[in-house]
Structure formats: C-alpha cells, structure tokens
Amino acid sequence: MNRAIIVKSLIASIGCLALFAPRPAAAQIIPQPWVSVGAKDGDVTYAVGARALNLGVELGTGEDGATGVDVLKFLSLPVISPYVGVGYYSEDKGVALSGGVQVKASDRLFVGAGYNSVRGVNGQLGIRF
C-alpha cells in the first residue's frame, strides 16, 4: 500500500474518534466523595477522597503520623472501577504508590479496597450524588 494512503487513513480515523468520542455525563462531573480506613504495621490509617472525570484525589494519614496526598487515575467500567495512583507523604515517607478497585454497591453507594505503600491495606465507602 502507498504510504500516503496509510497516513490519510490514520488521520481520518483519529478525526472520527475525536468527533464521536463519548462526552462525560453530568454524573461524572459531580464529585464522588469517600472515606477510607486501613492499617499498616499495626497503625490505623485514615483518608478522605473524591473522584470526578475519572481522576481522584485522596488526602490521608499513614504510619508515624505521615500525611500526604495521592492523585488517582480510574478506569471506568460499568460496575467496577480499578485505579492506580501516586502520592507524596511527609515524615520522610516520600513517594507513595497506590492501587485498588471501587465497586458500585447501589445507585448511590460504592465500596472499595485498595493498597497504598504508606497507608497499607484500606477499605473505602463512598456516595454518588
């Protein structure tokens, strides 16, 4: 095939994807808050977070009183939403990596489970508006 035809096809395909890509629904724009309780090395850890447009922010306290913030990226599927994230914590804990999953429990509630390298294993309970 001619290289020019391939390039034109790719440009047309990308244009169609941009034109017909799904737009965020109003429900995705309204933040979805949650609370989280976990444990690491015998210490109880806490966090609060919010999600909008498949991005999230979580503010938490970890072991030895370390506090920090995580930025999360969600993959939105019909019932389940896995996520990964990176954050930064005080008390010389430095960079934290996190991952987990949130599951739709009802029209208004969701539950989740995750792991954060500073805050440990945690459970989440959130609400959808």
N, CA, C and O atoms as a GROMACS GRO file, in nm:
protein
  516
    1MET      N    1   0.083  -0.118   0.000
    1MET     CA    2   0.000   0.000   0.000
    1MET      C    3   0.088   0.125   0.000
    1MET      O    4   0.201   0.125   0.049
    2ASN      N    5   0.035   0.226  -0.053
    2ASN     CA    6   0.107   0.351  -0.060
    2ASN      C    7   0.110   0.417   0.079
    2ASN      O    8   0.010   0.416   0.151
    3ARG      N    9   0.225   0.473   0.115
    3ARG     CA   10   0.242   0.535   0.246
    3ARG      C   11   0.146   0.652   0.265
    3ARG      O   12   0.096   0.672   0.376
    4ALA      N   13   0.118   0.729   0.163
    4ALA     CA   14   0.027   0.843   0.172
    4ALA      C   15  -0.115   0.798   0.207
    4ALA      O   16  -0.184   0.864   0.284
    5ILE      N   17  -0.157   0.686   0.150
    5ILE     CA   18  -0.291   0.633   0.179
    5ILE      C   19  -0.300   0.591   0.326
    5ILE      O   20  -0.401   0.616   0.391
    6ILE      N   21  -0.196   0.529   0.378
    6ILE     CA   22  -0.195   0.486   0.518
    6ILE      C   23  -0.202   0.607   0.611
    6ILE      O   24  -0.278   0.608   0.707
    7VAL      N   25  -0.122   0.710   0.581
    7VAL     CA   26  -0.122   0.830   0.664
    7VAL      C   27  -0.258   0.898   0.661
    7VAL      O   28  -0.308   0.939   0.766
    8LYS      N   29  -0.319   0.910   0.544
    8LYS     CA   30  -0.452   0.972   0.533
    8LYS      C   31  -0.556   0.892   0.608
    8LYS      O   32  -0.645   0.949   0.673
    9SER      N   33  -0.548   0.760   0.601
    9SER     CA   34  -0.642   0.675   0.674
    9SER      C   35  -0.629   0.693   0.824
    9SER      O   36  -0.729   0.699   0.896
   10LEU      N   37  -0.504   0.700   0.872
   10LEU     CA   38  -0.482   0.721   1.015
   10LEU      C   39  -0.536   0.856   1.061
   10LEU      O   40  -0.599   0.865   1.166
   11ILE      N   41  -0.512   0.960   0.983
   11ILE     CA   42  -0.561   1.093   1.019
   11ILE      C   43  -0.714   1.095   1.020
   11ILE      O   44  -0.774   1.152   1.111
   12ALA      N   45  -0.776   1.032   0.921
   12ALA     CA   46  -0.923   1.026   0.917
   12ALA      C   47  -0.977   0.946   1.035
   12ALA      O   48  -1.079   0.984   1.093
   13SER      N   49  -0.911   0.836   1.071
   13SER     CA   50  -0.956   0.754   1.184
   13SER      C   51  -0.946   0.830   1.315
   13SER      O   52  -1.038   0.825   1.397
   14ILE      N   53  -0.836   0.901   1.336
   14ILE     CA   54  -0.819   0.979   1.458
   14ILE      C   55  -0.922   1.091   1.465
   14ILE      O   56  -0.976   1.120   1.571
   15GLY      N   57  -0.950   1.153   1.350
   15GLY     CA   58  -1.052   1.257   1.346
   15GLY      C   59  -1.189   1.204   1.382
   15GLY      O   60  -1.263   1.268   1.457
   16CYS      N   61  -1.224   1.086   1.330
   16CYS     CA   62  -1.354   1.025   1.363
   16CYS      C   63  -1.362   0.988   1.510
   16CYS      O   64  -1.466   1.005   1.573
   17LEU      N   65  -1.251   0.937   1.567
   17LEU     CA   66  -1.250   0.904   1.709
   17LEU      C   67  -1.273   1.028   1.794
   17LEU      O   68  -1.348   1.025   1.891
   18ALA      N   69  -1.208   1.137   1.757
   18ALA     CA   70  -1.225   1.261   1.832
   18ALA      C   71  -1.368   1.315   1.818
   18ALA      O   72  -1.424   1.367   1.915
   19LEU      N   73  -1.424   1.303   1.701
   19LEU     CA   74  -1.558   1.354   1.676
   19LEU      C   75  -1.665   1.274   1.749
   19LEU      O   76  -1.759   1.331   1.805
   20PHE      N   77  -1.651   1.142   1.748
   20PHE     CA   78  -1.755   1.055   1.804
   20PHE      C   79  -1.720   1.000   1.942
   20PHE      O   80  -1.789   0.911   1.990
   21ALA      N   81  -1.616   1.050   2.007
   21ALA     CA   82  -1.579   1.005   2.142
   21ALA      C   83  -1.690   1.042   2.240
   21ALA      O   84  -1.750   1.148   2.229
   22PRO      N   85  -1.717   0.953   2.336
   22PRO     CA   86  -1.822   0.984   2.432
   22PRO      C   87  -1.786   1.103   2.519
   22PRO      O   88  -1.671   1.118   2.562
   23ARG      N   89  -1.884   1.188   2.545
   23ARG     CA   90  -1.866   1.304   2.631
   23ARG      C   91  -1.898   1.265   2.775
   23ARG      O   92  -1.980   1.176   2.798
   24PRO      N   93  -1.834   1.329   2.873
   24PRO     CA   94  -1.865   1.296   3.012
   24PRO      C   95  -2.009   1.332   3.048
   24PRO      O   96  -2.057   1.441   3.014
   25ALA      N   97  -2.076   1.242   3.115
   25ALA     CA   98  -2.212   1.267   3.160
   25ALA      C   99  -2.207   1.356   3.284
   25ALA      O  100  -2.102   1.370   3.347
   26ALA      N  101  -2.318   1.415   3.316
   26ALA     CA  102  -2.324   1.503   3.432
   26ALA      C  103  -2.286   1.430   3.560
   26ALA      O  104  -2.228   1.489   3.650
   27ALA      N  105  -2.319   1.300   3.568
   27ALA     CA  106  -2.285   1.222   3.687
   27ALA      C  107  -2.135   1.209   3.704
   27ALA      O  108  -2.088   1.193   3.816
   28GLN      N  109  -2.060   1.214   3.596
   28GLN     CA  110  -1.915   1.204   3.607
   28GLN      C  111  -1.852   1.335   3.650
   28GLN      O  112  -1.741   1.336   3.702
   29ILE      N  113  -1.921   1.446   3.631
   29ILE     CA  114  -1.867   1.577   3.665
   29ILE      C  115  -1.886   1.606   3.814
   29ILE      O  116  -1.802   1.673   3.875
   30ILE      N  117  -1.994   1.558   3.874
   30ILE     CA  118  -2.020   1.579   4.016
   30ILE      C  119  -1.924   1.492   4.096
   30ILE      O  120  -1.918   1.371   4.074
   31PRO      N  121  -1.848   1.550   4.189
   31PRO     CA  122  -1.752   1.470   4.267
   31PRO      C  123  -1.819   1.360   4.347
   31PRO      O  124  -1.930   1.377   4.398
   32GLN      N  125  -1.751   1.247   4.357
   32GLN     CA  126  -1.798   1.132   4.434
   32GLN      C  127  -1.703   1.113   4.551
   32GLN      O  128  -1.595   1.056   4.534
   33PRO      N  129  -1.741   1.159   4.672
   33PRO     CA  130  -1.651   1.150   4.787
   33PRO      C  131  -1.654   1.013   4.853
   33PRO      O  132  -1.750   0.937   4.840
   34TRP      N  133  -1.545   0.981   4.925
   34TRP     CA  134  -1.539   0.859   5.003
   34TRP      C  135  -1.450   0.879   5.124
   34TRP      O  136  -1.370   0.972   5.131
   35VAL      N  137  -1.467   0.790   5.220
   35VAL     CA  138  -1.380   0.782   5.337
   35VAL      C  139  -1.313   0.646   5.334
   35VAL      O  140  -1.367   0.550   5.279
   36SER      N  141  -1.195   0.640   5.393
   36SER     CA  142  -1.116   0.518   5.388
   36SER      C  143  -1.050   0.495   5.524
   36SER      O  144  -0.998   0.587   5.586
   37VAL      N  145  -1.053   0.370   5.568
   37VAL     CA  146  -0.985   0.329   5.690
   37VAL      C  147  -0.902   0.207   5.656
   37VAL      O  148  -0.947   0.115   5.587
   38GLY      N  149  -0.778   0.208   5.706
   38GLY     CA  150  -0.689   0.097   5.676
   38GLY      C  151  -0.592   0.070   5.788
   38GLY      O  152  -0.606   0.121   5.899
   39ALA      N  153  -0.491  -0.012   5.757
   39ALA     CA  154  -0.390  -0.047   5.856
   39ALA      C  155  -0.258  -0.079   5.788
   39ALA      O  156  -0.254  -0.137   5.679
   40LYS      N  157  -0.150  -0.040   5.856
   40LYS     CA  158  -0.016  -0.078   5.811
   40LYS      C  159   0.074  -0.088   5.934
   40LYS      O  160   0.084   0.006   6.013
   41ASP      N  161   0.138  -0.201   5.948
   41ASP     CA  162   0.230  -0.227   6.059
   41ASP      C  163   0.169  -0.197   6.195
   41ASP      O  164   0.236  -0.142   6.283
   42GLY      N  165   0.044  -0.232   6.214
   42GLY     CA  166  -0.025  -0.213   6.341
   42GLY      C  167  -0.082  -0.074   6.363
   42GLY      O  168  -0.149  -0.052   6.464
   43ASP      N  169  -0.056   0.020   6.273
   43ASP     CA  170  -0.111   0.155   6.285
   43ASP      C  171  -0.240   0.166   6.204
   43ASP      O  172  -0.248   0.112   6.093
   44VAL      N  173  -0.340   0.235   6.258
   44VAL     CA  174  -0.464   0.262   6.185
   44VAL      C  175  -0.441   0.384   6.098
   44VAL      O  176  -0.385   0.484   6.143
   45THR      N  177  -0.484   0.376   5.972
   45THR     CA  178  -0.467   0.487   5.878
   45THR      C  179  -0.604   0.534   5.831
   45THR      O  180  -0.700   0.457   5.825
   46TYR      N  181  -0.611   0.663   5.797
   46TYR     CA  182  -0.737   0.724   5.753
   46TYR      C  183  -0.714   0.804   5.625
   46TYR      O  184  -0.603   0.851   5.599
   47ALA      N  185  -0.820   0.819   5.547
   47ALA     CA  186  -0.812   0.904   5.428
   47ALA      C  187  -0.951   0.948   5.387
   47ALA      O  188  -1.051   0.883   5.418
   48VAL      N  189  -0.956   1.060   5.317
   48VAL     CA  190  -1.077   1.107   5.251
   48VAL      C  191  -1.039   1.136   5.107
   48VAL      O  192  -0.927   1.179   5.078
   49GLY      N  193  -1.133   1.112   5.017
   49GLY     CA  194  -1.102   1.133   4.876
   49GLY      C  195  -1.225   1.174   4.798
   49GLY      O  196  -1.338   1.171   4.848
   50ALA      N  197  -1.201   1.213   4.674
   50ALA     CA  198  -1.309   1.250   4.584
   50ALA      C  199  -1.265   1.218   4.442
   50ALA      O  200  -1.146   1.223   4.409
   51ARG      N  201  -1.364   1.186   4.359
   51ARG     CA  202  -1.339   1.147   4.221
   51ARG      C  203  -1.433   1.224   4.129
   51ARG      O  204  -1.552   1.239   4.158
   52ALA      N  205  -1.378   1.272   4.017
   52ALA     CA  206  -1.458   1.335   3.912
   52ALA      C  207  -1.383   1.318   3.781
   52ALA      O  208  -1.261   1.331   3.777
   53LEU      N  209  -1.456   1.290   3.674
   53LEU     CA  210  -1.397   1.273   3.541
   53LEU      C  211  -1.285   1.171   3.539
   53LEU      O  212  -1.183   1.190   3.472
   54ASN      N  213  -1.303   1.061   3.614
   54ASN     CA  214  -1.208   0.950   3.622
   54ASN      C  215  -1.072   0.989   3.678
   54ASN      O  216  -0.974   0.916   3.659
   55LEU      N  217  -1.064   1.102   3.747
   55LEU     CA  218  -0.945   1.142   3.823
   55LEU      C  219  -0.986   1.157   3.968
   55LEU      O  220  -1.099   1.198   3.997
   56GLY      N  221  -0.896   1.124   4.060
   56GLY     CA  222  -0.929   1.135   4.200
   56GLY      C  223  -0.814   1.195   4.279
   56GLY      O  224  -0.699   1.195   4.236
   57VAL      N  225  -0.849   1.246   4.397
   57VAL     CA  226  -0.751   1.299   4.491
   57VAL      C  227  -0.787   1.241   4.627
   57VAL      O  228  -0.903   1.238   4.666
   58GLU      N  229  -0.684   1.196   4.699
   58GLU     CA  230  -0.707   1.136   4.830
   58GLU      C  231  -0.607   1.197   4.929
   58GLU      O  232  -0.487   1.199   4.903
   59LEU      N  233  -0.657   1.248   5.040
   59LEU     CA  234  -0.576   1.304   5.146
   59LEU      C  235  -0.577   1.207   5.262
   59LEU      O  236  -0.684   1.173   5.313
   60GLY      N  237  -0.458   1.162   5.305
   60GLY     CA  238  -0.456   1.059   5.407
   60GLY      C  239  -0.346   1.075   5.508
   60GLY      O  240  -0.250   1.150   5.489
   61THR      N  241  -0.362   1.001   5.619
   61THR     CA  242  -0.259   0.994   5.722
   61THR      C  243  -0.212   0.850   5.731
   61THR      O  244  -0.293   0.757   5.730
   62GLY      N  245  -0.083   0.833   5.738
   62GLY     CA  246  -0.025   0.699   5.742
   62GLY      C  247   0.045   0.671   5.874
   62GLY      O  248   0.021   0.737   5.975
   63GLU      N  249   0.132   0.571   5.870
   63GLU     CA  250   0.203   0.532   5.991
   63GLU      C  251   0.296   0.644   6.036
   63GLU      O  252   0.343   0.724   5.955
   64ASP      N  253   0.322   0.650   6.165
   64ASP     CA  254   0.408   0.752   6.227
   64ASP      C  255   0.360   0.893   6.203
   64ASP      O  256   0.441   0.986   6.205
   65GLY      N  257   0.230   0.914   6.180
   65GLY     CA  258   0.174   1.047   6.162
   65GLY      C  259   0.203   1.112   6.028
   65GLY      O  260   0.183   1.232   6.012
   66ALA      N  261   0.248   1.035   5.931
   66ALA     CA  262   0.276   1.090   5.798
   66ALA      C  263   0.145   1.130   5.730
   66ALA      O  264   0.050   1.053   5.729
   67THR      N  265   0.141   1.250   5.675
   67THR     CA  266   0.026   1.296   5.599
   67THR      C  267   0.068   1.324   5.456
   67THR      O  268   0.182   1.365   5.430
   68GLY      N  269  -0.025   1.301   5.366
   68GLY     CA  270   0.009   1.324   5.226
   68GLY      C  271  -0.113   1.321   5.138
   68GLY      O  272  -0.226   1.304   5.184
   69VAL      N  273  -0.088   1.339   5.010
   69VAL     CA  274  -0.194   1.344   4.910
   69VAL      C  275  -0.157   1.251   4.795
   69VAL      O  276  -0.041   1.243   4.754
   70ASP      N  277  -0.258   1.182   4.743
   70ASP     CA  278  -0.241   1.093   4.629
   70ASP      C  279  -0.327   1.143   4.514
   70ASP      O  280  -0.438   1.191   4.535
   71VAL      N  281  -0.276   1.132   4.394
   71VAL     CA  282  -0.352   1.161   4.272
   71VAL      C  283  -0.381   1.027   4.207
   71VAL      O  284  -0.290   0.947   4.185
   72LEU      N  285  -0.508   1.001   4.176
   72LEU     CA  286  -0.552   0.870   4.128
   72LEU      C  287  -0.609   0.880   3.987
   72LEU      O  288  -0.670   0.981   3.951
   73LYS      N  289  -0.589   0.777   3.908
   73LYS     CA  290  -0.649   0.765   3.775
   73LYS      C  291  -0.736   0.640   3.774
   73LYS      O  292  -0.688   0.530   3.802
   74PHE      N  293  -0.864   0.658   3.741
   74PHE     CA  294  -0.961   0.549   3.740
   74PHE      C  295  -0.986   0.501   3.597
   74PHE      O  296  -0.982   0.579   3.502
   75LEU      N  297  -1.013   0.373   3.585
   75LEU     CA  298  -1.061   0.315   3.460
   75LEU      C  299  -1.208   0.284   3.484
   75LEU      O  300  -1.240   0.192   3.559
   76SER      N  301  -1.296   0.358   3.420
   76SER     CA  302  -1.438   0.348   3.447
   76SER      C  303  -1.502   0.238   3.363
   76SER      O  304  -1.512   0.249   3.241
   77LEU      N  305  -1.543   0.132   3.430
   77LEU     CA  306  -1.615   0.021   3.368
   77LEU      C  307  -1.757   0.022   3.425
   77LEU      O  308  -1.783   0.095   3.520
   78PRO      N  309  -1.850  -0.056   3.370
   78PRO     CA  310  -1.990  -0.048   3.414
   78PRO      C  311  -2.014  -0.065   3.564
   78PRO      O  312  -2.091   0.011   3.622
   79VAL      N  313  -1.951  -0.162   3.629
   79VAL     CA  314  -1.977  -0.186   3.771
   79VAL      C  315  -1.852  -0.165   3.856
   79VAL      O  316  -1.861  -0.125   3.972
   80ILE      N  317  -1.738  -0.191   3.800
   80ILE     CA  318  -1.612  -0.191   3.874
   80ILE      C  319  -1.519  -0.083   3.817
   80ILE      O  320  -1.515  -0.062   3.695
   81SER      N  321  -1.445  -0.016   3.903
   81SER     CA  322  -1.352   0.088   3.859
   81SER      C  323  -1.215   0.068   3.924
   81SER      O  324  -1.193   0.113   4.037
   82PRO      N  325  -1.123   0.001   3.857
   82PRO     CA  326  -0.987  -0.009   3.912
   82PRO      C  327  -0.915   0.125   3.901
   82PRO      O  328  -0.948   0.208   3.816
   83TYR      N  329  -0.816   0.145   3.988
   83TYR     CA  330  -0.741   0.270   3.984
   83TYR      C  331  -0.595   0.248   4.024
   83TYR      O  332  -0.561   0.150   4.092
   84VAL      N  333  -0.511   0.339   3.981
   84VAL     CA  334  -0.371   0.345   4.022
   84VAL      C  335  -0.342   0.489   4.060
   84VAL      O  336  -0.411   0.580   4.016
   85GLY      N  337  -0.241   0.508   4.142
   85GLY     CA  338  -0.211   0.643   4.184
   85GLY      C  339  -0.070   0.660   4.236
   85GLY      O  340   0.001   0.562   4.262
   86VAL      N  341  -0.032   0.784   4.250
   86VAL     CA  342   0.098   0.820   4.305
   86VAL      C  343   0.076   0.938   4.399
   86VAL      O  344  -0.009   1.023   4.374
   87GLY      N  345   0.152   0.942   4.507
   87GLY     CA  346   0.136   1.048   4.604
   87GLY      C  347   0.266   1.083   4.672
   87GLY      O  348   0.370   1.024   4.645
   88TYR      N  349   0.258   1.181   4.760
   88TYR     CA  350   0.375   1.223   4.836
   88TYR      C  351   0.335   1.242   4.981
   88TYR      O  352   0.233   1.304   5.010
   89TYR      N  353   0.417   1.188   5.074
   89TYR     CA  354   0.386   1.190   5.217
   89TYR      C  355   0.501   1.251   5.297
   89TYR      O  356   0.618   1.243   5.259
   90SER      N  357   0.464   1.314   5.410
   90SER     CA  358   0.561   1.377   5.498
   90SER      C  359   0.631   1.272   5.584
   90SER      O  360   0.620   1.152   5.560
   91GLU      N  361   0.704   1.320   5.685
   91GLU     CA  362   0.776   1.234   5.780
   91GLU      C  363   0.875   1.141   5.709
   91GLU      O  364   0.894   1.026   5.748
   92ASP      N  365   0.937   1.193   5.605
   92ASP     CA  366   1.038   1.118   5.528
   92ASP      C  367   0.986   0.990   5.465
   92ASP      O  368   1.063   0.898   5.437
   93LYS      N  369   0.855   0.982   5.443
   93LYS     CA  370   0.798   0.866   5.375
   93LYS      C  371   0.814   0.879   5.224
   93LYS      O  372   0.828   0.778   5.155
   94GLY      N  373   0.814   1.002   5.173
   94GLY     CA  374   0.839   1.027   5.032
   94GLY      C  375   0.725   0.986   4.942
   94GLY      O  376   0.608   1.002   4.976
   95VAL      N  377   0.761   0.931   4.825
   95VAL     CA  378   0.664   0.896   4.722
   95VAL      C  379   0.591   0.768   4.760
   95VAL      O  380   0.652   0.671   4.806
   96ALA      N  381   0.461   0.768   4.740
   96ALA     CA  382   0.377   0.651   4.768
   96ALA      C  383   0.308   0.608   4.639
   96ALA      O  384   0.267   0.690   4.558
   97LEU      N  385   0.297   0.478   4.623
   97LEU     CA  386   0.223   0.420   4.510
   97LEU      C  387   0.098   0.354   4.565
   97LEU      O  388   0.099   0.298   4.674
   98SER      N  389  -0.010   0.363   4.489
   98SER     CA  390  -0.135   0.303   4.534
   98SER      C  391  -0.211   0.241   4.418
   98SER      O  392  -0.188   0.273   4.302
   99GLY      N  393  -0.300   0.152   4.453
   99GLY     CA  394  -0.385   0.086   4.356
   99GLY      C  395  -0.502   0.022   4.427
   99GLY      O  396  -0.496  -0.004   4.547
  100GLY      N  397  -0.607  -0.003   4.354
  100GLY     CA  398  -0.724  -0.065   4.415
  100GLY      C  399  -0.839  -0.070   4.319
  100GLY      O  400  -0.823  -0.055   4.197
  101VAL      N  401  -0.956  -0.091   4.376
  101VAL     CA  402  -1.077  -0.104   4.296
  101VAL      C  403  -1.195  -0.050   4.375
  101VAL      O  404  -1.203  -0.069   4.496
  102GLN      N  405  -1.286   0.018   4.307
  102GLN     CA  406  -1.412   0.061   4.365
  102GLN      C  407  -1.525  -0.008   4.289
  102GLN      O  408  -1.522  -0.017   4.166
  103VAL      N  409  -1.624  -0.056   4.365
  103VAL     CA  410  -1.734  -0.134   4.308
  103VAL      C  411  -1.866  -0.067   4.342
  103VAL      O  412  -1.889  -0.027   4.456
  104LYS      N  413  -1.952  -0.054   4.242
  104LYS     CA  414  -2.086   0.004   4.261
  104LYS      C  415  -2.170  -0.092   4.343
  104LYS      O  416  -2.197  -0.204   4.300
  105ALA      N  417  -2.211  -0.049   4.464
  105ALA     CA  418  -2.293  -0.133   4.551
  105ALA      C  419  -2.442  -0.108   4.529
  105ALA      O  420  -2.522  -0.200   4.542
  106SER      N  421  -2.478   0.016   4.497
  106SER     CA  422  -2.616   0.052   4.466
  106SER      C  423  -2.611   0.177   4.380
  106SER      O  424  -2.503   0.220   4.337
  107ASP      N  425  -2.728   0.236   4.354
  107ASP     CA  426  -2.730   0.357   4.273
  107ASP      C  427  -2.656   0.473   4.341
  107ASP      O  428  -2.601   0.559   4.272
  108ARG      N  429  -2.655   0.475   4.473
  108ARG     CA  430  -2.597   0.587   4.548
  108ARG      C  431  -2.468   0.552   4.623
  108ARG      O  432  -2.395   0.644   4.661
  109LEU      N  433  -2.438   0.426   4.646
  109LEU     CA  434  -2.323   0.387   4.726
  109LEU      C  435  -2.222   0.305   4.646
  109LEU      O  436  -2.258   0.233   4.552
  110PHE      N  437  -2.096   0.318   4.685
  110PHE     CA  438  -1.993   0.229   4.632
  110PHE      C  439  -1.897   0.192   4.744
  110PHE      O  440  -1.881   0.266   4.841
  111VAL      N  441  -1.836   0.077   4.730
  111VAL     CA  442  -1.737   0.029   4.826
  111VAL      C  443  -1.608   0.003   4.750
  111VAL      O  444  -1.608  -0.012   4.628
  112GLY      N  445  -1.499  -0.001   4.823
  112GLY     CA  446  -1.372  -0.022   4.756
  112GLY      C  447  -1.270  -0.084   4.849
  112GLY      O  448  -1.288  -0.088   4.971
  113ALA      N  449  -1.164  -0.131   4.788
  113ALA     CA  450  -1.049  -0.186   4.861
  113ALA      C  451  -0.925  -0.143   4.786
  113ALA      O  452  -0.923  -0.139   4.663
  114GLY      N  453  -0.821  -0.111   4.861
  114GLY     CA  454  -0.700  -0.065   4.796
  114GLY      C  455  -0.578  -0.088   4.880
  114GLY      O  456  -0.585  -0.135   4.993
  115TYR      N  457  -0.464  -0.055   4.821
  115TYR     CA  458  -0.336  -0.062   4.890
  115TYR      C  459  -0.256   0.062   4.859
  115TYR      O  460  -0.249   0.106   4.744
  116ASN      N  461  -0.197   0.119   4.962
  116ASN     CA  462  -0.110   0.235   4.948
  116ASN      C  463   0.021   0.199   5.019
  116ASN      O  464   0.018   0.146   5.130
  117SER      N  465   0.134   0.228   4.957
  117SER     CA  466   0.262   0.187   5.013
  117SER      C  467   0.293   0.256   5.146
  117SER      O  468   0.377   0.206   5.221
  118VAL      N  469   0.229   0.368   5.178
  118VAL     CA  470   0.248   0.434   5.307
  118VAL      C  471   0.135   0.400   5.403
  118VAL      O  472   0.160   0.378   5.522
  119ARG      N  473   0.011   0.396   5.354
  119ARG     CA  474  -0.105   0.375   5.440
  119ARG      C  475  -0.150   0.229   5.450
  119ARG      O  476  -0.237   0.198   5.531
  120GLY      N  477  -0.094   0.141   5.370
  120GLY     CA  478  -0.127  -0.001   5.379
  120GLY      C  479  -0.259  -0.037   5.312
  120GLY      O  480  -0.308   0.036   5.226
  121VAL      N  481  -0.314  -0.149   5.353
  121VAL     CA  482  -0.441  -0.200   5.301
  121VAL      C  483  -0.554  -0.117   5.358
  121VAL      O  484  -0.554  -0.085   5.477
  122ASN      N  485  -0.653  -0.081   5.274
  122ASN     CA  486  -0.762   0.003   5.322
  122ASN      C  487  -0.894  -0.036   5.258
  122ASN      O  488  -0.898  -0.092   5.148
  123GLY      N  489  -1.001  -0.006   5.328
  123GLY     CA  490  -1.137  -0.022   5.277
  123GLY      C  491  -1.201   0.114   5.258
  123GLY      O  492  -1.170   0.208   5.331
  124GLN      N  493  -1.289   0.125   5.161
  124GLN     CA  494  -1.349   0.254   5.126
  124GLN      C  495  -1.500   0.244   5.122
  124GLN      O  496  -1.555   0.140   5.085
  125LEU      N  497  -1.566   0.351   5.159
  125LEU     CA  498  -1.711   0.364   5.148
  125LEU      C  499  -1.740   0.503   5.096
  125LEU      O  500  -1.696   0.602   5.153
  126GLY      N  501  -1.816   0.509   4.985
  126GLY     CA  502  -1.842   0.638   4.922
  126GLY      C  503  -1.984   0.653   4.878
  126GLY      O  504  -2.063   0.558   4.882
  127ILE      N  505  -2.018   0.774   4.836
  127ILE     CA  506  -2.153   0.808   4.793
  127ILE      C  507  -2.149   0.875   4.657
  127ILE      O  508  -2.057   0.950   4.625
  128ARG      N  509  -2.251   0.846   4.577
  128ARG     CA  510  -2.269   0.911   4.448
  128ARG      C  511  -2.388   1.005   4.458
  128ARG      O  512  -2.492   0.968   4.513
  129PHE      N  513  -2.374   1.125   4.408
  129PHE     CA  514  -2.483   1.222   4.411
  129PHE      C  515  -2.563   1.214   4.285
  129PHE      O  516  -2.660   1.289   4.269
   0.00000   0.00000   0.00000
